[in-house]
């Protein structure tokens, strides 16, 4: 069917607050979909069910992106990617797609993108497509990674995490979407009423989580910048130490006391270098954990919003006299249970685990920075002793002025850097604690809903 459709340069309109989602089997054949996907695709539901998901594939899409999709999901890992789709009339629509492996298949959740990343992708994909036609899929995949590296993304995973969080945080309509209202929908079943109340609580808690996650995301590049500055100045410190050693050696026995101080300075530089290496390792580890927090939190939010909208459609089905969806909606009821049982609980727990790891790493970074601060204080004492000792010998007075000034610059700059890092890390640790508390509350709501739903 899809091969008979000619693409036209006309975009399908749909809202930023709308989510398209579908369930497929392990081969990518559609087994269920929501009303938004049906509306945007232009197909009837019966035209979609039992069809391969590529029924909506646009010819402008590079195949290397879908190869990446299958590689990730067949390894039981989620993937996020920008996709240009084509509806039944040949119109196009852009989505950010998150595909999640579940039992016996995959869940695909799509939102309308609006961040600056979309413009970047619109430039990338035609280049990738051309490369693919000329040199093959593998060459296009290599080119994709080169393009991402030019934008400071070392891996596709880093790019997809940032893309997902940017799109969600930019999507105010989705974030502020009111939770479902069973009263307004005429639902009388007490279980569904409790589900509705739980989702209301979830929405409030997730607004708190998203605000705090945003500040944690902003902390990561600042931490990298400060850490890189310390590393650069530490390299200069090695050079200062070498020059001081050479100069003191050239002056002979007359300045033996200066040589002793120089050796002490070298020893201290070696200790500082070791601490800076530990500091760097802990900083890298913490930034990696923050990336995991970023993904797991956004991933969890997206899934909960999807479930909420699924509920809304479920409640809007034909109802019996008690206001409950009729038995002919049993398929949707079953899929609702699948989504809850296999997705939501585990993803929230993953987010909590990632948060707890990063909380520990924050403490480790603070401990190392305190040690580093102490050694820099000791270095300042050594520098002052050097000045005193040099001033006693008129023959070498001023001989070490440049090195002394360089040491002072190192001390002053890194006192400020480490102080800033400690302040930022303490604030991040506090935010992480608050996020953990909120995510645990959300998890409690979800556990409660899941138990009620399974009964």
GROMACS .gro file of N, CA, C and O in nm, residues 29-98:
model
  280
   29UNK      N    1   0.509  -0.550   1.348
   29UNK     CA    2   0.372  -0.549   1.296
   29UNK      C    3   0.280  -0.489   1.402
   29UNK      O    4   0.284  -0.528   1.520
   30UNK      N    5   0.197  -0.393   1.361
   30UNK     CA    6   0.111  -0.319   1.455
   30UNK      C    7   0.002  -0.409   1.512
   30UNK      O    8  -0.070  -0.476   1.437
   31UNK      N    9  -0.010  -0.411   1.647
   31UNK     CA   10  -0.117  -0.487   1.713
   31UNK      C   11  -0.217  -0.395   1.782
   31UNK      O   12  -0.329  -0.436   1.812
   32UNK      N   13  -0.178  -0.271   1.808
   32UNK     CA   14  -0.273  -0.175   1.866
   32UNK      C   15  -0.218  -0.035   1.846
   32UNK      O   16  -0.097  -0.016   1.826
   33UNK      N   17  -0.306   0.064   1.848
   33UNK     CA   18  -0.264   0.204   1.832
   33UNK      C   19  -0.367   0.295   1.897
   33UNK      O   20  -0.480   0.254   1.923
   34UNK      N   21  -0.327   0.418   1.921
   34UNK     CA   22  -0.423   0.512   1.982
   34UNK      C   23  -0.488   0.598   1.874
   34UNK      O   24  -0.450   0.597   1.756
   35UNK      N   25  -0.590   0.674   1.915
   35UNK     CA   26  -0.668   0.754   1.820
   35UNK      C   27  -0.586   0.863   1.752
   35UNK      O   28  -0.613   0.899   1.637
   36UNK      N   29  -0.486   0.918   1.824
   36UNK     CA   30  -0.405   1.025   1.765
   36UNK      C   31  -0.323   0.969   1.648
   36UNK      O   32  -0.313   1.032   1.542
   37UNK      N   33  -0.265   0.852   1.666
   37UNK     CA   34  -0.189   0.790   1.557
   37UNK      C   35  -0.280   0.763   1.437
   37UNK      O   36  -0.242   0.787   1.322
   38UNK      N   37  -0.400   0.715   1.465
   38UNK     CA   38  -0.495   0.688   1.357
   38UNK      C   39  -0.528   0.817   1.282
   38UNK      O   40  -0.527   0.821   1.158
   39UNK      N   41  -0.554   0.923   1.359
   39UNK     CA   42  -0.589   1.053   1.298
   39UNK      C   43  -0.475   1.107   1.212
   39UNK      O   44  -0.495   1.147   1.097
   40UNK      N   45  -0.354   1.109   1.269
   40UNK     CA   46  -0.240   1.168   1.198
   40UNK      C   47  -0.198   1.083   1.078
   40UNK      O   48  -0.163   1.137   0.972
   41UNK      N   49  -0.205   0.951   1.092
   41UNK     CA   50  -0.164   0.862   0.982
   41UNK      C   51  -0.262   0.866   0.865
   41UNK      O   52  -0.225   0.835   0.751
   42UNK      N   53  -0.387   0.902   0.894
   42UNK     CA   54  -0.489   0.907   0.789
   42UNK      C   55  -0.551   0.772   0.757
   42UNK      O   56  -0.640   0.763   0.672
   43UNK      N   57  -0.506   0.667   0.825
   43UNK     CA   58  -0.562   0.533   0.803
   43UNK      C   59  -0.672   0.504   0.904
   43UNK      O   60  -0.675   0.563   1.013
   44UNK      N   61  -0.761   0.413   0.870
   44UNK     CA   62  -0.854   0.358   0.968
   44UNK      C   63  -0.777   0.258   1.054
   44UNK      O   64  -0.676   0.203   1.012
   45UNK      N   65  -0.829   0.234   1.174
   45UNK     CA   66  -0.758   0.143   1.264
   45UNK      C   67  -0.741   0.004   1.202
   45UNK      O   68  -0.634  -0.057   1.212
   46UNK      N   69  -0.846  -0.043   1.134
   46UNK     CA   70  -0.837  -0.177   1.075
   46UNK      C   71  -0.736  -0.182   0.960
   46UNK      O   72  -0.688  -0.290   0.924
   47UNK      N   73  -0.701  -0.064   0.903
   47UNK     CA   74  -0.599  -0.061   0.800
   47UNK      C   75  -0.457  -0.067   0.858
   47UNK      O   76  -0.363  -0.102   0.790
   48UNK      N   77  -0.447  -0.030   0.987
   48UNK     CA   78  -0.317  -0.030   1.054
   48UNK      C   79  -0.287  -0.162   1.122
   48UNK      O   80  -0.173  -0.210   1.118
   49UNK      N   81  -0.389  -0.220   1.188
   49UNK     CA   82  -0.368  -0.343   1.262
   49UNK      C   83  -0.322  -0.455   1.167
   49UNK      O   84  -0.375  -0.471   1.058
   50UNK      N   85  -0.221  -0.527   1.211
   50UNK     CA   86  -0.160  -0.638   1.135
   50UNK      C   87  -0.075  -0.591   1.017
   50UNK      O   88  -0.034  -0.673   0.934
   51UNK      N   89  -0.049  -0.461   1.009
   51UNK     CA   90   0.040  -0.409   0.904
   51UNK      C   91   0.176  -0.375   0.965
   51UNK      O   92   0.186  -0.337   1.081
   52UNK      N   93   0.284  -0.388   0.886
   52UNK     CA   94   0.416  -0.345   0.934
   52UNK      C   95   0.415  -0.196   0.967
   52UNK      O   96   0.347  -0.118   0.898
   53UNK      N   97   0.489  -0.158   1.068
   53UNK     CA   98   0.490  -0.017   1.109
   53UNK      C   99   0.546   0.073   1.000
   53UNK      O  100   0.520   0.194   0.997
   54UNK      N  101   0.622   0.016   0.907
   54UNK     CA  102   0.677   0.100   0.800
   54UNK      C  103   0.571   0.142   0.697
   54UNK      O  104   0.603   0.201   0.596
   55UNK      N  105   0.444   0.113   0.726
   55UNK     CA  106   0.335   0.162   0.643
   55UNK      C  107   0.336   0.315   0.638
   55UNK      O  108   0.287   0.375   0.542
   56UNK      N  109   0.394   0.379   0.744
   56UNK     CA  110   0.398   0.525   0.748
   56UNK      C  111   0.539   0.580   0.719
   56UNK      O  112   0.567   0.697   0.740
   57UNK      N  113   0.627   0.495   0.668
   57UNK     CA  114   0.765   0.541   0.643
   57UNK      C  115   0.770   0.637   0.525
   57UNK      O  116   0.707   0.614   0.422
   58UNK      N  117   0.846   0.744   0.541
   58UNK     CA  118   0.863   0.843   0.435
   58UNK      C  119   0.990   0.812   0.356
   58UNK      O  120   1.092   0.775   0.415
   59UNK      N  121   0.988   0.826   0.225
   59UNK     CA  122   1.108   0.796   0.145
   59UNK      C  123   1.227   0.887   0.174
   59UNK      O  124   1.339   0.856   0.134
   60UNK      N  125   1.203   1.000   0.243
   60UNK     CA  126   1.313   1.091   0.278
   60UNK      C  127   1.396   1.039   0.396
   60UNK      O  128   1.500   1.098   0.428
   61UNK      N  129   1.350   0.931   0.461
   61UNK     CA  130   1.420   0.881   0.579
   61UNK      C  131   1.539   0.792   0.540
   61UNK      O  132   1.523   0.698   0.464
   62UNK      N  133   1.658   0.822   0.597
   62UNK     CA  134   1.773   0.734   0.573
   62UNK      C  135   1.752   0.598   0.640
   62UNK      O  136   1.703   0.592   0.754
   63UNK      N  137   1.788   0.492   0.572
   63UNK     CA  138   1.771   0.357   0.626
   63UNK      C  139   1.862   0.332   0.746
   63UNK      O  140   1.832   0.249   0.831
   64UNK      N  141   1.973   0.405   0.753
   64UNK     CA  142   2.067   0.383   0.863
   64UNK      C  143   2.004   0.415   0.999
   64UNK      O  144   2.043   0.358   1.102
   65UNK      N  145   1.904   0.504   1.001
   65UNK     CA  146   1.835   0.537   1.127
   65UNK      C  147   1.754   0.417   1.173
   65UNK      O  148   1.754   0.381   1.292
   66UNK      N  149   1.688   0.350   1.080
   66UNK     CA  150   1.607   0.233   1.118
   66UNK      C  151   1.696   0.113   1.152
   66UNK      O  152   1.660   0.031   1.236
   67UNK      N  153   1.812   0.107   1.088
   67UNK     CA  154   1.907   0.002   1.126
   67UNK      C  155   1.951   0.022   1.271
   67UNK      O  156   1.964  -0.075   1.348
   68UNK      N  157   1.970   0.148   1.309
   68UNK     CA  158   2.005   0.181   1.447
   68UNK      C  159   1.892   0.144   1.542
   68UNK      O  160   1.914   0.090   1.651
   69UNK      N  161   1.767   0.173   1.500
   69UNK     CA  162   1.648   0.135   1.577
   69UNK      C  163   1.652  -0.014   1.611
   69UNK      O  164   1.643  -0.054   1.727
   70UNK      N  165   1.664  -0.098   1.506
   70UNK     CA  166   1.656  -0.242   1.526
   70UNK      C  167   1.773  -0.296   1.607
   70UNK      O  168   1.757  -0.387   1.690
   71UNK      N  169   1.890  -0.238   1.586
   71UNK     CA  170   2.007  -0.281   1.663
   71UNK      C  171   1.985  -0.261   1.812
   71UNK      O  172   2.020  -0.348   1.894
   72UNK      N  173   1.927  -0.147   1.848
   72UNK     CA  174   1.906  -0.116   1.990
   72UNK      C  175   1.793  -0.199   2.050
   72UNK      O  176   1.809  -0.259   2.156
   73UNK      N  177   1.677  -0.200   1.984
   73UNK     CA  178   1.562  -0.266   2.047
   73UNK      C  179   1.578  -0.418   2.049
   73UNK      O  180   1.529  -0.485   2.140
   74UNK      N  181   1.650  -0.474   1.950
   74UNK     CA  182   1.674  -0.618   1.953
   74UNK      C  183   1.776  -0.656   2.060
   74UNK      O  184   1.785  -0.772   2.099
   75UNK      N  185   1.849  -0.556   2.109
   75UNK     CA  186   1.938  -0.576   2.224
   75UNK      C  187   1.865  -0.545   2.355
   75UNK      O  188   1.928  -0.531   2.460
   76UNK      N  189   1.732  -0.531   2.344
   76UNK     CA  190   1.646  -0.503   2.459
   76UNK      C  191   1.676  -0.367   2.523
   76UNK      O  192   1.668  -0.350   2.644
   77UNK      N  193   1.710  -0.270   2.439
   77UNK     CA  194   1.739  -0.134   2.486
   77UNK      C  195   1.645  -0.035   2.417
   77UNK      O  196   1.615  -0.051   2.299
   78UNK      N  197   1.600   0.068   2.490
   78UNK     CA  198   1.516   0.169   2.426
   78UNK      C  199   1.598   0.257   2.333
   78UNK      O  200   1.720   0.267   2.347
   79UNK      N  201   1.531   0.320   2.238
   79UNK     CA  202   1.598   0.414   2.149
   79UNK      C  203   1.508   0.533   2.122
   79UNK      O  204   1.385   0.520   2.120
   80UNK      N  205   1.571   0.647   2.101
   80UNK     CA  206   1.500   0.771   2.068
   80UNK      C  207   1.558   0.824   1.937
   80UNK      O  208   1.679   0.827   1.920
   81UNK      N  209   1.471   0.863   1.844
   81UNK     CA  210   1.519   0.917   1.717
   81UNK      C  211   1.414   1.007   1.654
   81UNK      O  212   1.294   0.989   1.675
   82UNK      N  213   1.462   1.104   1.576
   82UNK     CA  214   1.373   1.187   1.497
   82UNK      C  215   1.336   1.110   1.370
   82UNK      O  216   1.423   1.050   1.306
   83UNK      N  217   1.207   1.113   1.337
   83UNK     CA  218   1.159   1.039   1.221
   83UNK      C  219   1.062   1.127   1.140
   83UNK      O  220   0.975   1.194   1.197
   84UNK      N  221   1.080   1.125   1.009
   84UNK     CA  222   0.985   1.189   0.918
   84UNK      C  223   0.895   1.079   0.862
   84UNK      O  224   0.943   0.988   0.796
   85UNK      N  225   0.766   1.088   0.893
   85UNK     CA  226   0.669   0.988   0.848
   85UNK      C  227   0.581   1.043   0.737
   85UNK      O  228   0.577   1.165   0.713
   86UNK      N  229   0.508   0.954   0.672
   86UNK     CA  230   0.416   0.993   0.565
   86UNK      C  231   0.280   0.930   0.591
   86UNK      O  232   0.270   0.810   0.622
   87UNK      N  233   0.174   1.011   0.580
   87UNK     CA  234   0.041   0.956   0.605
   87UNK      C  235  -0.020   0.899   0.476
   87UNK      O  236   0.043   0.898   0.370
   88UNK      N  237  -0.142   0.855   0.485
   88UNK     CA  238  -0.208   0.787   0.374
   88UNK      C  239  -0.222   0.876   0.250
   88UNK      O  240  -0.224   0.827   0.136
   89UNK      N  241  -0.229   1.007   0.272
   89UNK     CA  242  -0.245   1.100   0.160
   89UNK      C  243  -0.112   1.144   0.100
   89UNK      O  244  -0.110   1.221   0.003
   90UNK      N  245  -0.001   1.100   0.162
   90UNK     CA  246   0.131   1.140   0.113
   90UNK      C  247   0.186   1.262   0.185
   90UNK      O  248   0.297   1.306   0.156
   91UNK      N  249   0.110   1.316   0.282
   91UNK     CA  250   0.159   1.429   0.361
   91UNK      C  251   0.265   1.380   0.460
   91UNK      O  252   0.266   1.263   0.499
   92UNK      N  253   0.352   1.472   0.505
   92UNK     CA  254   0.457   1.433   0.597
   92UNK      C  255   0.429   1.487   0.738
   92UNK      O  256   0.354   1.583   0.755
   93UNK      N  257   0.491   1.425   0.836
   93UNK     CA  258   0.489   1.478   0.973
   93UNK      C  259   0.614   1.431   1.046
   93UNK      O  260   0.658   1.317   1.032
   94UNK      N  261   0.675   1.523   1.121
   94UNK     CA  262   0.795   1.493   1.200
   94UNK      C  263   0.753   1.452   1.341
   94UNK      O  264   0.664   1.512   1.401
   95UNK      N  265   0.822   1.351   1.391
   95UNK     CA  266   0.799   1.309   1.530
   95UNK      C  267   0.933   1.275   1.595
   95UNK      O  268   1.031   1.245   1.526
   96UNK      N  269   0.937   1.284   1.727
   96UNK     CA  270   1.047   1.226   1.803
   96UNK      C  271   0.993   1.095   1.857
   96UNK      O  272   0.898   1.094   1.937
   97UNK      N  273   1.053   0.986   1.814
   97UNK     CA  274   1.002   0.853   1.847
   97UNK      C  275   1.087   0.788   1.956
   97UNK      O  276   1.210   0.786   1.946
   98UNK      N  277   1.020   0.737   2.059
   98UNK     CA  278   1.086   0.657   2.163
   98UNK      C  279   1.029   0.517   2.153
   98UNK      O  280   0.908   0.496   2.169
   0.00000   0.00000   0.00000
